[in-house]
Amino acid sequence: MPFDPPLNSLGFSKPPAQTRVVVAMSGGVDSSVVAAELAAEGYDVVGVTLQLYDHGAALAKKGACCAGRDIHDARRVAETMGFPHYVLDYESRFRDSVIDEFADAYLAGATPVPCIRCNERVKFRDLLETARDLGADCMATGHYIQRLAGESGAELHRAADPVRDQSYFLFSTTPEQLDYLRFPLGHLRTKAETRALAARHGLPVADKPDSQDICFVPDGNYAAVIEKLRPGAADPGEILDMQGQVLGQHDGVIHYTIGQRRGLGIGGLAEPLYVVKLDPDARHVIVGPKTALATRTVPVREINWLGDAPFTSQPEWEMSVKLRSTRPPAPAIIRPLSETEAEVDLLTPEEGVSPGQACVFYAPEGSRVLGGGWIWKGR
């Protein structure tokens, strides 16, 4: 049975009015519905919105999370439902914990996932501690993922709606954090249900579009952000084939990712070519045929394990793994090298596996998330 029966008995043996819940409010419809539902059920709700970066830049970016408009929207929801709302300045923490690493990872030829680091280092670490300081019994978010009761305690499970499932971005949630967190939307089957709840409460964000891009990257232009953060990052270099032959020039390694085909500027070839490797030190972009992208063995580190038995308690685990947020889990054998490192053998090779991406572990059957780690070096 879920710890959070829809839509909310939060699992505490006291009345809702005596149960304080801090709700992380991004200003979007999901977290707004969580806050509104909890307030309507009589919980002692405190809304908190994080200011993560400069308002001037944020206001120029429509559809971004945690922007100035979103802070305003979160405040309006709190006023509508009658609970207190606070804005916390986390700009320096966000820059130090997320943005700087994002830029440095791209400069090193990786493809980072800053939303995971934000959850791990800001929302589920710093904000969670703030929630405790506010005397909250738990912290609730609008993420689409489920927290269910297991024999050994709280378990993390994929959302009921596979389209909205956010388990890939939450694999690094620790058991201690999971004990304190609540995800009241995880059982919903469609986004339409969420919007219907928003409309029922008369929330001003009921029809607000979902954010699509990384919040601090305007229009998905990663290179422009990195050039601003790290002047001189887009030094030109050469495009080589796998034998080292020069095929063309590029205007910066940061403009390319593993598996990329478009925008190479090297037409007139017999077969399509893809980016198969990045060498930022030599400023080389190496390209090759699609077959060269196939990867079977993936090294993973910084593993967060959510299984019941210790990760190293057996020589290998049969699981499903997800190597990109947009791909379905695929069968694999995971061989622990230590408590935090492993070698993942894919039963079917995958294309475009890139350092900096997450490798998330799932039970071979069912919906349970068993943790995951970071792909840490080239193929």
XYZ file of C-alpha atoms in Angstrom:
379
model
C 0.000 0.000 0.000
C 1.219 3.531 -0.676
C 2.444 5.715 2.134
C 0.519 8.552 0.489
C -2.968 7.273 -0.326
C -4.565 9.597 -2.839
C -4.592 12.399 -2.238
C -3.396 12.618 1.022
C -3.244 10.772 4.099
C 0.426 11.461 4.727
C 1.003 8.570 7.089
C 1.080 10.428 10.400
C -0.934 9.367 13.449
C -2.335 12.824 14.176
C -4.936 15.131 12.615
C -3.993 17.056 9.467
C -4.242 20.350 11.353
C -1.415 19.163 13.599
C 0.719 17.996 10.676
C 2.961 20.639 9.141
C 3.932 20.107 5.511
C 6.423 22.227 3.589
C 5.512 22.176 -0.096
C 8.259 22.969 -2.606
C 6.413 25.271 -5.013
C 7.916 25.988 -8.423
C 4.987 28.093 -9.563
C 3.770 25.410 -11.955
C 0.519 23.515 -11.892
C 1.905 20.310 -10.335
C 3.334 21.699 -7.097
C 0.446 24.159 -6.876
C -2.055 21.295 -6.912
C -0.104 19.478 -4.193
C -0.193 22.564 -1.973
C -3.865 23.260 -2.683
C -4.986 19.690 -2.027
C -3.085 19.495 1.234
C -4.429 22.849 2.380
C -7.989 21.799 1.460
C -7.593 18.649 3.553
C -6.669 20.762 6.551
C -2.921 20.284 6.733
C -0.687 23.020 8.119
C 0.841 23.934 4.760
C 3.853 26.191 4.295
C 4.750 26.996 0.688
C 8.389 27.610 -0.201
C 9.701 28.799 -3.563
C 13.389 28.991 -4.381
C 14.919 31.929 -6.190
C 17.640 30.104 -8.085
C 19.008 32.714 -10.435
C 18.718 36.364 -11.428
C 15.165 37.587 -11.976
C 16.152 39.733 -14.944
C 17.423 36.731 -16.847
C 14.506 34.624 -15.679
C 11.827 37.011 -16.852
C 13.217 36.839 -20.368
C 12.668 33.094 -20.424
C 9.070 31.953 -20.816
C 8.207 28.530 -19.473
C 11.194 28.223 -17.153
C 10.966 26.865 -13.643
C 11.778 29.097 -10.680
C 11.764 32.296 -12.746
C 10.361 35.610 -11.526
C 6.956 34.914 -13.051
C 6.865 31.526 -11.351
C 7.571 33.043 -7.945
C 4.671 35.410 -8.520
C 2.402 32.516 -9.551
C 3.322 30.478 -6.475
C 2.521 33.446 -4.249
C -0.882 33.848 -5.928
C -1.712 30.182 -5.292
C -0.812 30.567 -1.614
C -3.028 33.635 -1.366
C -5.889 31.790 -3.076
C -5.681 28.843 -0.656
C -4.807 30.864 2.432
C -1.476 29.422 3.568
C 1.872 31.182 4.158
C 4.425 31.363 1.372
C 8.125 32.180 1.511
C 10.736 32.865 -1.147
C 14.253 31.716 -0.292
C 17.325 33.114 -2.029
C 19.308 30.038 -3.113
C 21.147 31.732 -5.975
C 24.656 31.148 -4.648
C 23.912 27.541 -3.653
C 22.404 26.826 -7.048
C 25.325 28.396 -8.874
C 27.913 26.534 -6.803
C 26.115 23.168 -6.738
C 24.520 23.009 -10.176
C 25.420 25.680 -12.737
C 29.206 25.622 -12.293
C 29.330 21.830 -12.580
C 27.062 21.965 -15.628
C 29.454 24.316 -17.404
C 32.581 22.413 -16.401
C 31.047 19.075 -17.455
C 30.269 20.393 -20.928
C 33.798 21.770 -21.212
C 35.085 18.285 -20.373
C 33.052 16.728 -23.190
C 30.282 15.295 -21.006
C 26.509 15.711 -21.317
C 25.326 16.679 -17.820
C 21.802 16.474 -16.366
C 21.544 19.516 -14.081
C 17.955 18.779 -13.000
C 19.201 15.678 -11.151
C 21.926 17.654 -9.392
C 19.367 20.325 -8.451
C 17.115 17.722 -6.827
C 20.075 16.047 -5.148
C 22.005 19.073 -3.897
C 19.454 21.855 -3.543
C 15.848 20.670 -3.219
C 16.369 17.371 -1.399
C 19.341 18.526 0.662
C 19.293 22.248 1.442
C 15.545 22.826 1.109
C 14.773 19.642 2.992
C 16.914 20.851 5.897
C 15.072 24.175 5.795
C 11.787 22.264 6.017
C 13.045 20.515 9.139
C 14.087 23.871 10.598
C 10.531 25.091 10.018
C 9.247 22.220 12.155
C 7.646 20.360 9.255
C 6.717 16.711 9.611
C 7.473 16.149 5.933
C 8.163 17.897 2.647
C 5.914 17.393 -0.375
C 6.729 18.043 -4.027
C 4.885 17.894 -7.346
C 7.138 15.238 -8.849
C 5.524 12.354 -10.688
C 6.931 9.430 -8.759
C 5.559 7.132 -6.060
C 6.691 6.409 -2.529
C 5.319 3.036 -1.439
C 5.578 0.980 1.736
C 7.956 -1.963 1.526
C 9.094 -4.621 3.960
C 12.267 -2.674 4.733
C 10.744 0.805 4.693
C 9.813 3.387 2.082
C 10.463 2.432 -1.536
C 10.726 4.591 -4.645
C 8.537 3.539 -7.580
C 7.816 4.882 -11.024
C 4.750 7.082 -11.478
C 1.481 5.526 -12.575
C 1.628 7.664 -15.716
C 4.655 6.477 -17.737
C 4.586 9.666 -19.818
C 4.988 11.869 -16.744
C 7.282 9.562 -14.777
C 10.254 11.472 -13.308
C 12.128 8.583 -11.707
C 15.163 9.157 -13.950
C 15.633 12.564 -12.335
C 15.170 11.321 -8.767
C 17.373 8.217 -8.597
C 19.795 9.906 -6.184
C 17.141 10.343 -3.491
C 18.593 8.670 -0.384
C 16.647 6.381 1.970
C 16.818 9.062 4.672
C 15.376 11.683 2.322
C 12.720 9.270 1.102
C 11.559 8.770 4.675
C 10.801 12.509 4.910
C 9.475 13.194 1.399
C 5.965 12.820 0.016
C 4.904 12.738 -3.668
C 1.107 13.122 -3.746
C 0.773 13.165 -7.554
C 2.541 9.893 -8.307
C -0.652 7.847 -8.486
C -2.410 10.069 -11.047
C -2.874 8.516 -14.464
C -2.816 11.635 -16.649
C -1.822 15.306 -16.528
C -5.460 16.102 -17.277
C -6.345 14.875 -13.778
C -3.856 17.317 -12.285
C -5.243 20.234 -14.271
C -8.790 19.256 -13.293
C -7.781 19.433 -9.624
C -6.226 22.854 -10.227
C -9.429 24.077 -11.849
C -11.527 22.682 -9.007
C -9.543 24.792 -6.544
C -9.728 27.838 -8.785
C -5.957 28.087 -9.058
C -4.617 30.814 -11.348
C -2.096 28.366 -12.844
C -4.627 25.722 -13.925
C -3.877 26.282 -17.624
C -0.229 27.265 -17.299
C 1.989 25.439 -19.834
C 4.568 22.969 -18.561
C 8.205 24.055 -18.536
C 10.247 22.278 -21.194
C 13.850 23.419 -20.914
C 16.475 23.510 -18.193
C 15.463 26.540 -16.142
C 18.667 28.533 -16.576
C 19.190 27.698 -20.278
C 17.174 30.091 -22.482
C 15.631 28.361 -25.511
C 17.742 25.244 -24.961
C 20.910 27.028 -26.123
C 23.457 25.326 -23.847
C 26.468 26.687 -25.709
C 25.435 30.313 -25.222
C 25.101 29.811 -21.474
C 28.456 28.055 -21.220
C 30.202 30.759 -23.248
C 28.777 33.348 -20.871
C 29.895 31.396 -17.810
C 33.264 30.342 -19.211
C 34.541 32.978 -21.693
C 36.671 31.415 -24.420
C 34.991 28.025 -24.060
C 33.996 27.878 -27.724
C 37.479 27.673 -29.226
C 37.416 26.294 -32.782
C 38.982 22.976 -33.722
C 38.899 20.084 -36.152
C 36.357 17.424 -37.009
C 38.101 14.074 -37.528
C 37.007 10.664 -38.666
C 37.889 7.599 -36.590
C 41.168 7.169 -38.507
C 42.268 10.716 -37.655
C 41.595 12.259 -41.062
C 40.469 15.909 -40.937
C 36.979 16.282 -42.414
C 36.228 19.855 -41.438
C 36.320 22.562 -38.804
C 34.034 23.283 -35.865
C 33.389 26.365 -33.754
C 33.677 24.757 -30.315
C 33.402 21.283 -28.786
C 30.644 22.588 -26.486
C 28.300 22.711 -29.500
C 28.364 18.900 -29.875
C 27.104 15.854 -27.983
C 27.629 12.120 -28.434
C 25.238 10.740 -31.035
C 24.673 14.079 -32.763
C 24.183 13.922 -36.527
C 22.855 17.311 -37.571
C 24.874 20.484 -37.746
C 28.240 18.857 -38.445
C 28.796 20.859 -41.627
C 30.581 18.046 -43.463
C 28.259 17.122 -46.306
C 29.056 15.225 -49.476
C 29.966 11.962 -47.713
C 28.918 8.458 -48.723
C 27.171 7.688 -45.419
C 25.720 9.700 -42.524
C 28.218 10.418 -39.763
C 27.588 10.889 -36.062
C 29.600 12.327 -33.184
C 31.162 9.277 -31.515
C 33.719 10.965 -29.241
C 34.702 14.392 -27.956
C 38.289 15.344 -27.103
C 38.058 18.795 -25.501
C 41.766 18.957 -24.657
C 42.748 18.599 -28.320
C 39.579 20.455 -29.420
C 38.630 17.488 -31.614
C 35.180 16.243 -32.552
C 35.456 12.629 -33.738
C 32.753 11.313 -36.048
C 31.940 7.873 -37.386
C 29.163 5.616 -38.690
C 26.107 4.848 -36.603
C 27.479 1.393 -35.785
C 30.359 3.045 -33.906
C 27.867 4.453 -31.392
C 26.830 1.039 -30.103
C 27.843 0.560 -26.470
C 27.488 -2.612 -24.420
C 29.580 -1.927 -21.296
C 28.933 1.222 -19.255
C 31.067 2.289 -16.261
C 29.016 3.942 -13.503
C 30.066 5.707 -10.303
C 28.556 7.818 -7.490
C 25.954 5.083 -7.087
C 22.988 5.678 -4.805
C 21.549 2.304 -3.859
C 17.924 1.863 -2.768
C 17.726 -1.919 -2.657
C 16.968 -3.894 0.511
C 20.171 -5.983 0.504
C 23.590 -4.267 0.337
C 24.701 -3.438 -3.200
C 27.856 -5.555 -2.879
C 26.077 -8.502 -1.296
C 26.120 -10.392 -4.595
C 28.495 -10.390 -7.588
C 25.877 -9.268 -10.080
C 22.320 -8.057 -10.330
C 19.827 -8.617 -13.118
C 17.974 -5.354 -13.611
C 16.631 -2.916 -16.135
C 18.515 0.321 -16.657
C 17.659 3.653 -18.198
C 20.522 5.583 -19.799
C 18.532 8.604 -20.960
C 15.345 10.181 -19.692
C 13.618 9.680 -23.042
C 14.445 5.983 -23.433
C 12.648 3.028 -21.851
C 14.489 0.802 -19.363
C 16.490 -1.980 -20.986
C 17.695 -5.301 -19.481
C 21.229 -5.345 -18.097
C 23.622 -7.085 -15.730
C 25.101 -4.826 -13.038
C 28.392 -5.914 -11.503
C 29.327 -3.995 -8.337
C 32.981 -2.921 -8.089
C 32.444 -1.167 -4.741
C 29.564 0.383 -2.829
C 29.566 3.317 -5.258
C 30.970 1.972 -8.549
C 29.804 -0.683 -10.977
C 30.103 -2.007 -14.495
C 26.824 -2.243 -16.373
C 26.577 -4.782 -19.202
C 23.686 -4.084 -21.560
C 22.056 -7.161 -23.037
C 21.324 -5.113 -26.148
C 23.877 -2.429 -27.105
C 22.631 1.164 -26.988
C 23.655 4.104 -29.126
C 24.712 7.546 -27.964
C 25.720 6.636 -24.407
C 27.501 9.684 -23.029
C 29.558 10.524 -19.920
C 27.632 12.849 -17.642
C 24.300 11.098 -18.181
C 22.639 9.065 -15.450
C 22.227 5.293 -15.441
C 19.140 4.501 -13.383
C 18.446 1.027 -11.988
C 14.978 -0.585 -11.948
C 13.714 -3.911 -10.705
C 13.428 -6.294 -13.699
C 9.720 -6.660 -12.993
C 7.396 -4.093 -11.457
C 7.921 -0.382 -10.944
C 10.529 -0.137 -8.205
C 13.506 2.215 -8.589
C 16.640 0.654 -7.090
C 18.946 3.657 -7.442
C 21.503 4.503 -10.060
C 24.707 6.353 -10.750
C 26.594 8.504 -13.252
C 28.220 7.391 -16.491
C 31.717 8.632 -15.913
C 34.040 8.075 -18.823
C 34.098 7.529 -22.563
C 33.162 4.403 -24.393
